[in-house]
Tab-separated table of C-alpha atoms in Angstrom:
chain	number	residue	atom	x	y	z
J	1	UNK	CA	-0.141	0.088	-0.167
J	2	UNK	CA	2.934	2.063	0.717
J	3	UNK	CA	4.422	1.672	-2.401
J	4	UNK	CA	1.355	2.117	-4.524
J	5	UNK	CA	1.194	5.652	-2.603
J	6	UNK	CA	4.651	6.608	-3.526
J	7	UNK	CA	4.260	5.919	-7.040
J	8	UNK	CA	1.190	8.201	-6.893
J	9	UNK	CA	2.976	11.131	-5.689
J	10	UNK	CA	6.046	10.126	-7.875
J	11	UNK	CA	3.418	10.677	-10.920
J	12	UNK	CA	2.061	13.568	-9.401
J	13	UNK	CA	4.967	15.204	-8.835
J	14	UNK	CA	6.458	14.161	-12.155
J	15	UNK	CA	3.476	15.614	-13.517
J	16	UNK	CA	3.865	18.776	-11.659
J	17	UNK	CA	7.364	19.496	-11.998
J	18	UNK	CA	6.488	19.099	-16.394
J	19	UNK	CA	3.274	21.314	-15.932
J	20	UNK	CA	5.748	24.147	-14.048
J	21	UNK	CA	8.342	23.230	-17.062
J	22	UNK	CA	6.678	23.651	-19.472
J	23	UNK	CA	4.541	27.190	-18.222
J	24	UNK	CA	8.268	28.547	-17.673
J	25	UNK	CA	9.383	27.504	-20.845
J	26	UNK	CA	6.285	29.222	-22.851
J	27	UNK	CA	7.173	32.710	-20.023
J	28	UNK	CA	10.102	32.094	-21.769
J	29	UNK	CA	10.093	32.032	-24.757
J	30	UNK	CA	7.495	34.734	-25.376
J	31	UNK	CA	9.089	36.493	-22.675
J	32	UNK	CA	12.202	36.126	-25.383
J	33	UNK	CA	9.929	37.209	-28.485
J	34	UNK	CA	8.406	40.261	-27.270
J	35	UNK	CA	12.763	41.094	-26.198
J	36	UNK	CA	13.574	40.338	-29.675
J	37	UNK	CA	10.801	42.124	-31.226
J	38	UNK	CA	11.171	45.359	-28.805
J	39	UNK	CA	14.841	45.064	-30.039
J	40	UNK	CA	13.853	45.019	-34.179
J	41	UNK	CA	12.284	47.788	-33.188
J	42	UNK	CA	14.603	49.760	-31.525
J	43	UNK	CA	17.828	48.857	-32.525
J	44	UNK	CA	19.561	50.410	-35.955
J	45	UNK	CA	19.742	48.465	-39.084
J	46	UNK	CA	23.406	46.775	-39.198
J	47	UNK	CA	26.295	49.726	-39.906
J	48	UNK	CA	28.206	48.642	-42.846
J	49	UNK	CA	31.869	50.471	-43.726
J	50	UNK	CA	29.974	52.132	-46.620
J	51	UNK	CA	27.385	53.755	-44.233
J	52	UNK	CA	29.597	55.047	-41.689
J	53	UNK	CA	31.473	57.079	-44.463
J	54	UNK	CA	27.947	57.853	-45.648
J	55	UNK	CA	27.263	59.378	-42.380
J	56	UNK	CA	30.919	60.953	-41.622
J	57	UNK	CA	32.307	61.920	-44.978
J	58	UNK	CA	34.689	64.398	-43.828
J	59	UNK	CA	35.876	62.128	-41.021
J	60	UNK	CA	39.343	59.746	-42.016
J	61	UNK	CA	40.300	56.791	-40.824
J	62	UNK	CA	43.454	55.356	-39.927
J	63	UNK	CA	45.186	53.725	-43.333
J	64	UNK	CA	46.634	50.419	-41.056
J	65	UNK	CA	43.103	50.032	-39.653
J	66	UNK	CA	40.048	47.762	-40.485
J	67	UNK	CA	36.410	48.336	-39.573
J	68	UNK	CA	35.360	45.505	-37.043
J	69	UNK	CA	31.928	44.843	-38.721
J	70	UNK	CA	30.582	41.933	-35.804
J	71	UNK	CA	31.677	43.971	-32.993
J	72	UNK	CA	30.000	47.162	-34.601
J	73	UNK	CA	26.622	45.448	-34.672
J	74	UNK	CA	26.688	43.890	-31.231
J	75	UNK	CA	23.543	44.415	-29.756
J	76	UNK	CA	23.994	47.497	-27.214
J	77	UNK	CA	25.809	49.072	-29.936
J	78	UNK	CA	22.870	49.325	-32.408
J	79	UNK	CA	20.169	49.902	-29.955
J	80	UNK	CA	22.741	53.005	-28.905
J	81	UNK	CA	22.605	53.656	-32.810
J	82	UNK	CA	18.892	53.429	-32.662
J	83	UNK	CA	18.289	56.400	-30.400
J	84	UNK	CA	17.444	60.198	-31.600
J	85	UNK	CA	18.927	62.317	-28.912
J	86	UNK	CA	16.044	64.630	-28.337
J	87	UNK	CA	18.693	67.852	-28.653
J	88	UNK	CA	18.775	66.966	-32.268
J	89	UNK	CA	21.845	64.556	-32.986
J	90	UNK	CA	21.347	60.849	-33.191
J	91	UNK	CA	24.406	58.378	-31.762
J	92	UNK	CA	27.085	55.985	-33.683
J	93	UNK	CA	29.662	53.808	-32.753
J	94	UNK	CA	32.207	51.810	-34.742
J	95	UNK	CA	34.977	49.411	-34.171
J	96	UNK	CA	38.373	48.748	-35.910
J	97	UNK	CA	40.966	46.916	-35.338
J	98	UNK	CA	44.941	47.393	-36.188
J	99	UNK	CA	48.258	46.101	-34.456
J	100	UNK	CA	49.064	49.792	-33.901
J	101	UNK	CA	49.621	50.534	-30.762
J	102	UNK	CA	46.914	53.476	-29.534
J	103	UNK	CA	49.394	57.054	-29.250
J	104	UNK	CA	50.158	56.523	-32.816
J	105	UNK	CA	46.682	55.953	-34.161
J	106	UNK	CA	45.923	58.866	-32.614
J	107	UNK	CA	48.609	60.628	-34.195
J	108	UNK	CA	47.852	60.022	-37.035
J	109	UNK	CA	44.257	61.274	-36.685
J	110	UNK	CA	45.820	64.579	-34.750
J	111	UNK	CA	47.348	65.028	-38.120
J	112	UNK	CA	44.659	64.639	-40.811
J	113	UNK	CA	42.385	65.925	-38.889
J	114	UNK	CA	43.406	68.924	-38.040
J	115	UNK	CA	44.265	69.311	-41.899
J	116	UNK	CA	40.984	68.846	-43.118
J	117	UNK	CA	39.158	71.500	-40.141
J	118	UNK	CA	38.392	69.195	-37.164
J	119	UNK	CA	39.799	70.478	-33.698
J	120	UNK	CA	40.770	68.806	-31.090
J	121	UNK	CA	39.549	69.298	-27.223
J	122	UNK	CA	41.329	68.675	-24.207
J	123	UNK	CA	39.039	67.580	-21.891
J	124	UNK	CA	40.752	68.859	-18.628
J	125	UNK	CA	39.498	72.833	-19.899
J	126	UNK	CA	36.905	73.625	-22.697
J	127	UNK	CA	34.692	69.706	-22.611
J	128	UNK	CA	31.516	70.822	-21.123
J	129	UNK	CA	31.134	68.835	-17.434
J	130	UNK	CA	28.831	66.022	-19.327
J	131	UNK	CA	31.392	65.215	-21.160
J	132	UNK	CA	34.666	65.300	-18.553
J	133	UNK	CA	32.320	62.889	-16.495
J	134	UNK	CA	31.562	60.170	-19.228
J	135	UNK	CA	35.613	60.195	-19.841
J	136	UNK	CA	35.790	59.731	-16.173
J	137	UNK	CA	33.427	56.500	-17.016
J	138	UNK	CA	33.709	55.366	-20.302
J	139	UNK	CA	38.310	56.182	-20.374
J	140	UNK	CA	37.834	58.405	-23.839
J	141	UNK	CA	40.828	59.126	-24.181
J	142	UNK	CA	40.620	61.723	-27.112
J	143	UNK	CA	37.684	64.093	-28.543
J	144	UNK	CA	37.535	66.089	-31.873
J	145	UNK	CA	34.695	68.266	-33.415
J	146	UNK	CA	33.555	70.109	-36.604
J	147	UNK	CA	30.480	71.713	-36.647
J	148	UNK	CA	28.156	70.340	-34.103
J	149	UNK	CA	29.955	66.622	-34.891
J	150	UNK	CA	31.469	65.094	-32.045
J	151	UNK	CA	34.113	62.272	-32.303
J	152	UNK	CA	35.480	60.486	-29.240
J	153	UNK	CA	38.034	57.766	-29.191
J	154	UNK	CA	38.873	54.365	-26.813
J	155	UNK	CA	41.490	52.206	-26.919
J	156	UNK	CA	39.825	48.573	-26.321
J	157	UNK	CA	42.045	45.207	-27.490
J	158	UNK	CA	43.757	44.646	-30.908
J	159	UNK	CA	41.958	48.004	-31.773
J	160	UNK	CA	40.070	51.270	-31.309
J	161	UNK	CA	36.528	52.268	-30.931
J	162	UNK	CA	35.106	55.895	-31.730
J	163	UNK	CA	31.835	56.836	-30.176
J	164	UNK	CA	30.183	59.690	-32.551
J	165	UNK	CA	27.775	62.261	-31.611
J	166	UNK	CA	26.530	63.302	-35.090
J	167	UNK	CA	23.895	66.416	-35.704
J	168	UNK	CA	20.188	65.598	-37.744
J	169	UNK	CA	19.366	62.056	-38.589
J	170	UNK	CA	20.203	58.864	-39.768
J	171	UNK	CA	19.362	57.543	-43.710
J	172	UNK	CA	17.361	55.014	-42.416
J	173	UNK	CA	15.383	56.815	-40.228
J	174	UNK	CA	14.704	59.989	-41.891
J	175	UNK	CA	12.647	56.764	-44.438
J	176	UNK	CA	10.910	55.193	-41.468
J	177	UNK	CA	9.812	58.997	-41.306
J	178	UNK	CA	8.482	59.343	-44.542
J	179	UNK	CA	6.935	56.432	-44.437
J	180	UNK	CA	5.017	57.274	-41.055
J	181	UNK	CA	3.884	60.128	-41.925
J	182	UNK	CA	2.248	59.365	-45.206
J	183	UNK	CA	0.376	56.574	-43.191
J	184	UNK	CA	0.064	59.589	-40.752
J	185	UNK	CA	-0.374	62.737	-42.059
J	186	UNK	CA	-1.185	64.875	-38.511
J	187	UNK	CA	1.990	63.276	-37.111
J	188	UNK	CA	3.059	66.847	-35.638
J	189	UNK	CA	6.223	64.624	-34.000
J	190	UNK	CA	7.546	63.064	-37.151
J	191	UNK	CA	7.237	65.798	-39.316
J	192	UNK	CA	9.336	67.991	-36.918
J	193	UNK	CA	11.889	65.567	-36.805
J	194	UNK	CA	11.719	64.744	-40.610
J	195	UNK	CA	11.942	68.760	-41.374
J	196	UNK	CA	14.573	68.699	-38.912
J	197	UNK	CA	16.638	66.075	-40.929
J	198	UNK	CA	16.036	67.444	-44.255
J	199	UNK	CA	17.573	70.441	-42.951
J	200	UNK	CA	20.297	68.913	-41.330
J	201	UNK	CA	20.578	67.590	-45.125
J	202	UNK	CA	20.850	70.512	-46.759
J	203	UNK	CA	17.387	70.593	-48.172
J	204	UNK	CA	15.841	73.873	-47.191
J	205	UNK	CA	12.617	74.181	-48.901
J	206	UNK	CA	12.051	70.392	-48.007
J	207	UNK	CA	13.616	71.087	-44.577
J	208	UNK	CA	10.545	74.147	-44.615
J	209	UNK	CA	7.740	72.261	-46.319
J	210	UNK	CA	7.982	69.733	-43.078
J	211	UNK	CA	7.820	72.244	-40.687
J	212	UNK	CA	4.831	73.622	-42.241
J	213	UNK	CA	3.078	70.248	-41.960
J	214	UNK	CA	4.060	70.193	-38.329
J	215	UNK	CA	2.289	73.464	-37.812
J	216	UNK	CA	-0.574	72.111	-38.493
J	217	UNK	CA	-0.355	69.510	-35.955
J	218	UNK	CA	2.259	70.565	-33.266
J	219	UNK	CA	4.140	67.649	-31.467
J	220	UNK	CA	3.621	67.635	-27.976
J	221	UNK	CA	7.234	66.806	-26.613
J	222	UNK	CA	8.880	70.378	-25.408
J	223	UNK	CA	12.215	68.844	-26.835
J	224	UNK	CA	10.899	67.871	-30.319
J	225	UNK	CA	9.046	71.516	-30.461
J	226	UNK	CA	12.175	73.234	-29.752
J	227	UNK	CA	13.477	71.939	-32.944
J	228	UNK	CA	10.555	72.944	-34.452
J	229	UNK	CA	10.911	76.157	-33.214
J	230	UNK	CA	14.667	76.306	-34.251
J	231	UNK	CA	13.474	75.176	-38.022
J	232	UNK	CA	10.934	77.724	-38.522
J	233	UNK	CA	13.698	80.691	-37.596
J	234	UNK	CA	16.078	79.596	-39.207
J	235	UNK	CA	13.562	79.289	-42.579
J	236	UNK	CA	12.974	82.769	-41.366
J	237	UNK	CA	9.106	82.061	-40.425
J	238	UNK	CA	9.729	84.319	-37.177
J	239	UNK	CA	5.926	84.603	-36.488
J	240	UNK	CA	5.198	81.216	-36.914
J	241	UNK	CA	8.048	80.408	-34.598
J	242	UNK	CA	6.446	82.815	-31.876
J	243	UNK	CA	3.914	81.166	-30.468
J	244	UNK	CA	5.635	77.742	-29.993
J	245	UNK	CA	8.584	79.258	-28.223
J	246	UNK	CA	5.856	81.194	-26.091
J	247	UNK	CA	4.393	78.061	-24.961
J	248	UNK	CA	7.588	76.995	-24.230
J	249	UNK	CA	9.128	79.099	-21.564
J	250	UNK	CA	5.927	79.354	-19.582
J	251	UNK	CA	6.953	75.976	-19.069
J	252	UNK	CA	9.601	74.522	-16.413
J	253	UNK	CA	12.619	73.190	-18.152
J	254	UNK	CA	15.910	72.197	-17.507
J	255	UNK	CA	18.373	74.755	-17.567
J	256	UNK	CA	20.076	74.506	-20.789
J	257	UNK	CA	17.171	74.256	-22.377
J	258	UNK	CA	15.594	77.168	-20.811
J	259	UNK	CA	18.347	78.945	-22.215
J	260	UNK	CA	17.983	77.991	-25.710
J	261	UNK	CA	14.339	78.825	-25.430
J	262	UNK	CA	14.829	82.252	-24.423
J	263	UNK	CA	17.408	83.334	-26.353
J	264	UNK	CA	15.145	81.304	-29.754
J	265	UNK	CA	12.079	83.823	-28.536
J	266	UNK	CA	14.496	86.958	-28.234
J	267	UNK	CA	15.050	86.160	-32.044
J	268	UNK	CA	11.630	86.166	-33.043
J	269	UNK	CA	10.702	89.021	-30.556
J	270	UNK	CA	13.411	90.888	-32.276
J	271	UNK	CA	12.364	90.307	-35.662
J	272	UNK	CA	9.019	90.877	-35.663
J	273	UNK	CA	9.394	94.432	-33.562
J	274	UNK	CA	9.108	93.887	-30.223
J	275	UNK	CA	12.380	94.905	-29.061
J	276	UNK	CA	11.183	95.450	-25.051
J	277	UNK	CA	9.602	92.265	-24.579
J	278	UNK	CA	13.020	90.981	-26.684
J	279	UNK	CA	15.486	92.798	-24.381
J	280	UNK	CA	13.346	91.043	-21.327
J	281	UNK	CA	14.429	88.015	-22.254
J	282	UNK	CA	17.892	88.882	-22.821
J	283	UNK	CA	17.917	89.870	-19.230
J	284	UNK	CA	16.793	86.349	-18.180
J	285	UNK	CA	18.931	84.117	-20.426
J	286	UNK	CA	21.905	86.544	-19.237
J	287	UNK	CA	21.183	85.877	-15.926
J	288	UNK	CA	21.098	81.890	-16.257
J	289	UNK	CA	23.931	79.845	-15.117
J	290	UNK	CA	24.314	78.217	-18.095
J	291	UNK	CA	26.259	79.268	-21.165
J	292	UNK	CA	30.558	79.483	-21.261
J	293	UNK	CA	32.047	83.231	-21.768
J	294	UNK	CA	31.506	82.553	-25.503
J	295	UNK	CA	27.849	82.544	-25.057
J	296	UNK	CA	27.548	85.425	-22.779
J	297	UNK	CA	29.531	87.373	-25.348
J	298	UNK	CA	26.827	86.242	-28.159
J	299	UNK	CA	23.792	87.054	-25.558
J	300	UNK	CA	25.503	90.775	-24.448
J	301	UNK	CA	26.074	91.273	-28.298
J	302	UNK	CA	22.445	90.581	-29.238
J	303	UNK	CA	21.188	92.527	-26.158
J	304	UNK	CA	23.198	95.990	-27.353
J	305	UNK	CA	22.200	95.524	-30.751
J	306	UNK	CA	18.250	96.117	-29.482
J	307	UNK	CA	19.336	98.364	-27.243
J	308	UNK	CA	20.487	100.586	-30.221
J	309	UNK	CA	17.714	100.129	-32.075
J	310	UNK	CA	16.098	101.464	-29.319
J	311	UNK	CA	18.762	104.523	-29.375
J	312	UNK	CA	19.987	103.837	-25.908
J	313	UNK	CA	23.138	104.274	-27.219
J	314	UNK	CA	25.270	104.205	-23.924
J	315	UNK	CA	23.577	101.164	-22.804
J	316	UNK	CA	24.469	99.393	-25.881
J	317	UNK	CA	27.953	100.029	-25.590
J	318	UNK	CA	28.351	98.883	-22.160
J	319	UNK	CA	26.777	95.723	-23.833
J	320	UNK	CA	28.943	95.409	-26.798
J	321	UNK	CA	32.327	96.343	-23.922
J	322	UNK	CA	31.405	93.749	-21.896
J	323	UNK	CA	30.780	91.453	-25.114
J	324	UNK	CA	34.361	91.993	-25.944
J	325	UNK	CA	36.008	91.639	-22.649
J	326	UNK	CA	34.424	87.691	-23.114
J	327	UNK	CA	35.424	87.227	-26.277
J	328	UNK	CA	37.909	89.720	-27.731
J	329	UNK	CA	37.606	88.218	-31.255
J	330	UNK	CA	34.239	90.675	-30.907
J	331	UNK	CA	36.836	93.794	-31.255
J	332	UNK	CA	35.301	94.699	-34.370
J	333	UNK	CA	32.188	95.419	-33.720
J	334	UNK	CA	33.042	97.753	-30.358
J	335	UNK	CA	35.914	99.608	-32.326
J	336	UNK	CA	33.018	100.218	-35.405
J	337	UNK	CA	30.356	101.148	-32.649
J	338	UNK	CA	32.772	103.374	-30.726
J	339	UNK	CA	33.909	105.366	-34.221
J	340	UNK	CA	30.122	105.520	-34.916
J	341	UNK	CA	29.687	107.299	-32.055
J	342	UNK	CA	32.448	109.551	-33.140
J	343	UNK	CA	34.649	108.127	-30.231
J	344	UNK	CA	37.920	107.709	-32.114
J	345	UNK	CA	39.880	107.638	-29.015
J	346	UNK	CA	37.751	104.757	-27.816
J	347	UNK	CA	38.061	103.694	-31.000
J	348	UNK	CA	41.967	103.174	-31.077
J	349	UNK	CA	42.424	102.176	-27.704
J	350	UNK	CA	40.173	98.789	-28.587
J	351	UNK	CA	42.878	98.735	-31.991
J	352	UNK	CA	45.788	99.057	-30.050
J	353	UNK	CA	44.679	96.629	-27.895
J	354	UNK	CA	43.937	93.651	-29.964
J	355	UNK	CA	47.372	94.947	-32.146
J	356	UNK	CA	49.163	92.951	-29.511
J	357	UNK	CA	47.996	89.471	-31.160
J	358	UNK	CA	45.406	90.007	-33.958
J	359	UNK	CA	46.899	90.483	-37.447
J	360	UNK	CA	44.083	92.782	-38.939
J	361	UNK	CA	44.344	95.222	-35.806
J	362	UNK	CA	47.851	95.792	-36.514
J	363	UNK	CA	47.026	96.392	-40.052
J	364	UNK	CA	44.497	98.680	-39.293
J	365	UNK	CA	46.702	100.183	-37.103
J	366	UNK	CA	49.815	101.034	-39.178
J	367	UNK	CA	47.122	102.048	-42.273
J	368	UNK	CA	44.796	104.545	-40.046
J	369	UNK	CA	42.603	105.939	-42.212
J	370	UNK	CA	43.363	103.797	-45.243
J	371	UNK	CA	42.658	100.876	-43.998
J	372	UNK	CA	39.624	99.160	-45.359
J	373	UNK	CA	37.138	96.096	-44.685
J	374	UNK	CA	33.992	94.423	-46.154
J	375	UNK	CA	31.964	95.203	-42.796
J	376	UNK	CA	32.003	91.274	-41.775
J	377	UNK	CA	32.382	91.657	-38.074
J	378	UNK	CA	32.644	88.154	-37.183
J	379	UNK	CA	31.766	83.994	-38.617
J	380	UNK	CA	30.361	81.062	-37.153
J	381	UNK	CA	29.726	77.752	-38.634
J	382	UNK	CA	26.062	76.794	-38.503
J	383	UNK	CA	24.596	74.756	-35.479
J	384	UNK	CA	23.118	72.192	-38.548
J	385	UNK	CA	26.516	71.972	-39.437
J	386	UNK	CA	28.675	69.202	-40.875
J	387	UNK	CA	30.337	66.688	-43.751
J	388	UNK	CA	27.154	65.584	-44.265
J	389	UNK	CA	25.235	68.962	-45.264
J	390	UNK	CA	28.660	69.889	-47.587
J	391	UNK	CA	28.236	66.745	-48.946
J	392	UNK	CA	24.394	67.326	-49.833
J	393	UNK	CA	24.373	71.093	-50.131
J	394	UNK	CA	26.047	70.913	-53.990
J	395	UNK	CA	28.537	74.031	-52.740
J	396	UNK	CA	31.852	71.610	-53.813
J	397	UNK	CA	33.633	73.432	-51.182
J	398	UNK	CA	34.838	72.240	-47.740
J	399	UNK	CA	32.711	73.995	-45.933
J	400	UNK	CA	30.600	76.855	-45.138
J	401	UNK	CA	30.157	79.768	-42.481
J	402	UNK	CA	27.054	82.341	-41.567
J	403	UNK	CA	28.173	85.892	-40.926
J	404	UNK	CA	27.730	89.042	-38.628
J	405	UNK	CA	27.548	91.757	-41.225
J	406	UNK	CA	27.042	95.605	-40.202
J	407	UNK	CA	23.927	96.876	-41.412
J	408	UNK	CA	25.643	100.607	-41.991
J	409	UNK	CA	27.570	98.584	-44.745
J	410	UNK	CA	27.251	98.362	-48.179
J	411	UNK	CA	27.792	94.704	-48.700
J	412	UNK	CA	25.145	94.025	-45.889
J	413	UNK	CA	22.698	93.521	-48.215
J	414	UNK	CA	24.044	90.967	-50.385
J	415	UNK	CA	25.331	88.684	-47.631
J	416	UNK	CA	22.508	88.953	-45.219
J	417	UNK	CA	21.130	85.779	-44.246
J	418	UNK	CA	23.955	84.002	-46.912
J	419	UNK	CA	26.270	80.712	-46.384
J	420	UNK	CA	29.820	81.637	-47.450
J	421	UNK	CA	31.725	79.001	-48.971
J	422	UNK	CA	34.282	80.485	-51.469
J	423	UNK	CA	36.040	83.410	-51.409
J	424	UNK	CA	37.356	84.292	-55.150
J	425	UNK	CA	36.688	80.905	-55.931
J	426	UNK	CA	39.008	79.514	-52.866
J	427	UNK	CA	37.375	77.600	-50.094
J	428	UNK	CA	38.114	77.022	-46.070
J	429	UNK	CA	38.427	74.330	-43.616
J	430	UNK	CA	36.622	76.326	-41.224
J	431	UNK	CA	35.764	79.365	-39.840
J	432	UNK	CA	39.077	80.341	-38.628
J	433	UNK	CA	40.675	79.963	-42.293
J	434	UNK	CA	38.106	81.905	-43.243
J	435	UNK	CA	38.259	84.629	-41.252
J	436	UNK	CA	42.543	84.729	-41.828
J	437	UNK	CA	41.529	84.606	-44.971
J	438	UNK	CA	39.206	88.173	-45.469
J	439	UNK	CA	41.860	89.436	-43.336
J	440	UNK	CA	44.564	88.867	-45.524
J	441	UNK	CA	42.443	90.319	-48.357
J	442	UNK	CA	41.815	93.528	-46.504
J	443	UNK	CA	45.475	94.044	-45.528
J	444	UNK	CA	46.056	94.304	-49.526
J	445	UNK	CA	43.066	95.849	-50.549
J	446	UNK	CA	42.181	99.590	-51.867
J	447	UNK	CA	39.042	101.091	-51.310
J	448	UNK	CA	36.611	100.336	-54.273
J	449	UNK	CA	38.862	96.615	-54.684
J	450	UNK	CA	36.086	94.043	-55.176
J	451	UNK	CA	35.574	90.898	-54.247
J	452	UNK	CA	33.579	87.127	-55.078
J	453	UNK	CA	31.607	85.469	-52.462
J	454	UNK	CA	30.703	81.528	-53.292
J	455	UNK	CA	27.177	81.853	-51.329
J	456	UNK	CA	24.496	79.155	-50.592
J	457	UNK	CA	21.113	80.918	-49.389
J	458	UNK	CA	17.861	79.568	-49.756
J	459	UNK	CA	18.553	76.498	-50.906
J	460	UNK	CA	20.043	77.850	-53.881
J	461	UNK	CA	23.984	78.578	-54.798
J	462	UNK	CA	24.933	82.250	-55.850
J	463	UNK	CA	28.178	84.733	-56.882
J	464	UNK	CA	27.326	88.020	-55.041
J	465	UNK	CA	30.284	90.922	-55.400
J	466	UNK	CA	31.054	92.943	-51.920
J	467	UNK	CA	33.299	95.720	-52.105
J	468	UNK	CA	36.467	96.940	-49.679
J	469	UNK	CA	34.985	99.868	-47.443
J	470	UNK	CA	36.833	101.935	-45.116
J	471	UNK	CA	36.813	100.865	-41.837
J	472	UNK	CA	36.807	104.057	-40.158
J	473	UNK	CA	33.982	106.352	-41.286
J	474	UNK	CA	34.649	110.179	-41.982
J	475	UNK	CA	37.297	111.520	-38.652
J	476	UNK	CA	37.801	114.998	-38.001
J	477	UNK	CA	41.424	116.081	-38.827
J	478	UNK	CA	43.140	115.984	-35.218
J	479	UNK	CA	40.605	113.703	-33.294
J	480	UNK	CA	42.849	110.963	-32.394
J	481	UNK	CA	44.947	112.265	-29.839
J	482	UNK	CA	47.024	115.108	-31.496
J	483	UNK	CA	47.354	112.612	-34.504
J	484	UNK	CA	47.238	115.187	-37.718
J	485	UNK	CA	47.422	113.332	-41.009
J	486	UNK	CA	43.916	112.057	-41.030
J	487	UNK	CA	41.429	113.457	-43.656
J	488	UNK	CA	38.219	113.047	-44.747
J	489	UNK	CA	37.610	109.879	-46.740
């Protein structure tokens, strides 16, 4: 009897075990299937070397390195590539194999990247705090930037890995967004991202069209709404951008987003003529803790311009002086503002101070009344600029810059809202090279000489002519501390 009872318990135990095992197996299978489906939906397609080159056409690869497709496409890397960073970037990582040492690899990249316009930043001084923190965690050994793109190097056994943060939207994601808006034309989130992708690929008209579609059903997410506002500002639709930004600044935002929203808001208010409100917004932005000295300098510059337009000259000059102290490369703006107010001595103080390090300032100091320029205060890379933008724009150049031009210059009309990519047919590799090229021309030119700028404006390539004009306006004889050789010019 006891033996029969034991057999029953054994059968019951085995049956329960089988049933529980079956449930566990099914659960694991379903969980695995769901996890796989989630991975397929979120992960980016496998990356091949040709696609990597397409996404980074201006990034050279060490000649003794071989692209490791298997390691590059491990699930974690594909998951990272599938993520759209809300600030308008996407992430990319790639593994390369080489027997050479990491110092040798980095030395080669430093030379080649500098040659074509990339810049290496130091982790300890110039890098933002989040990059310093990331470096401690990951062990990144070098950090390069060009325009808005960033590349980090990491040493791994028998090779190296590069981690990239690139402006824009990946090609496969652009295709997915196209299908998404086709299926649902009311998807403002998808239209906004699609517009952003077009803008970063130099498809100006498509960006403008997609942004207009997004406005019909504005996105709900704060970061996507910010991107849409940026696109509208870049396509000069300030009135349409204004309601979006007004809504954004009323919400509690992270510090970096709050500062950007204020800047966009100030631009829109200024462009539609609401100067007093623009000034108040810039006051808030300047009171923010976010932003380095160069960012603060540009904010002071913007507020100074708004104050000048209101006729508050002394306050405007104070802002220009602060901008100059924070970023001495803006010295032309301060000197020219002094000149327009007849403060020749003040203007020459700025020129003399900059002549210690700036070649064009040295030239102005030597030639005085015969010094000429093109009315260009400053040049910088647009925030959406990348090697992909250059490749897709059809400019046949290496890089392009946007300019800050004096509204009092005769060249303002031809250079307003233009991206310059060549000067007298010569290209340049970055904004520094452009400014050096312009300064060199100014030191050799005479009043009335002409220069041909190749520009990209609103999706079209144009050739425009600018003329050299006096750096100083009409100066009264003897106005510059006893100088008696200055005459009207």
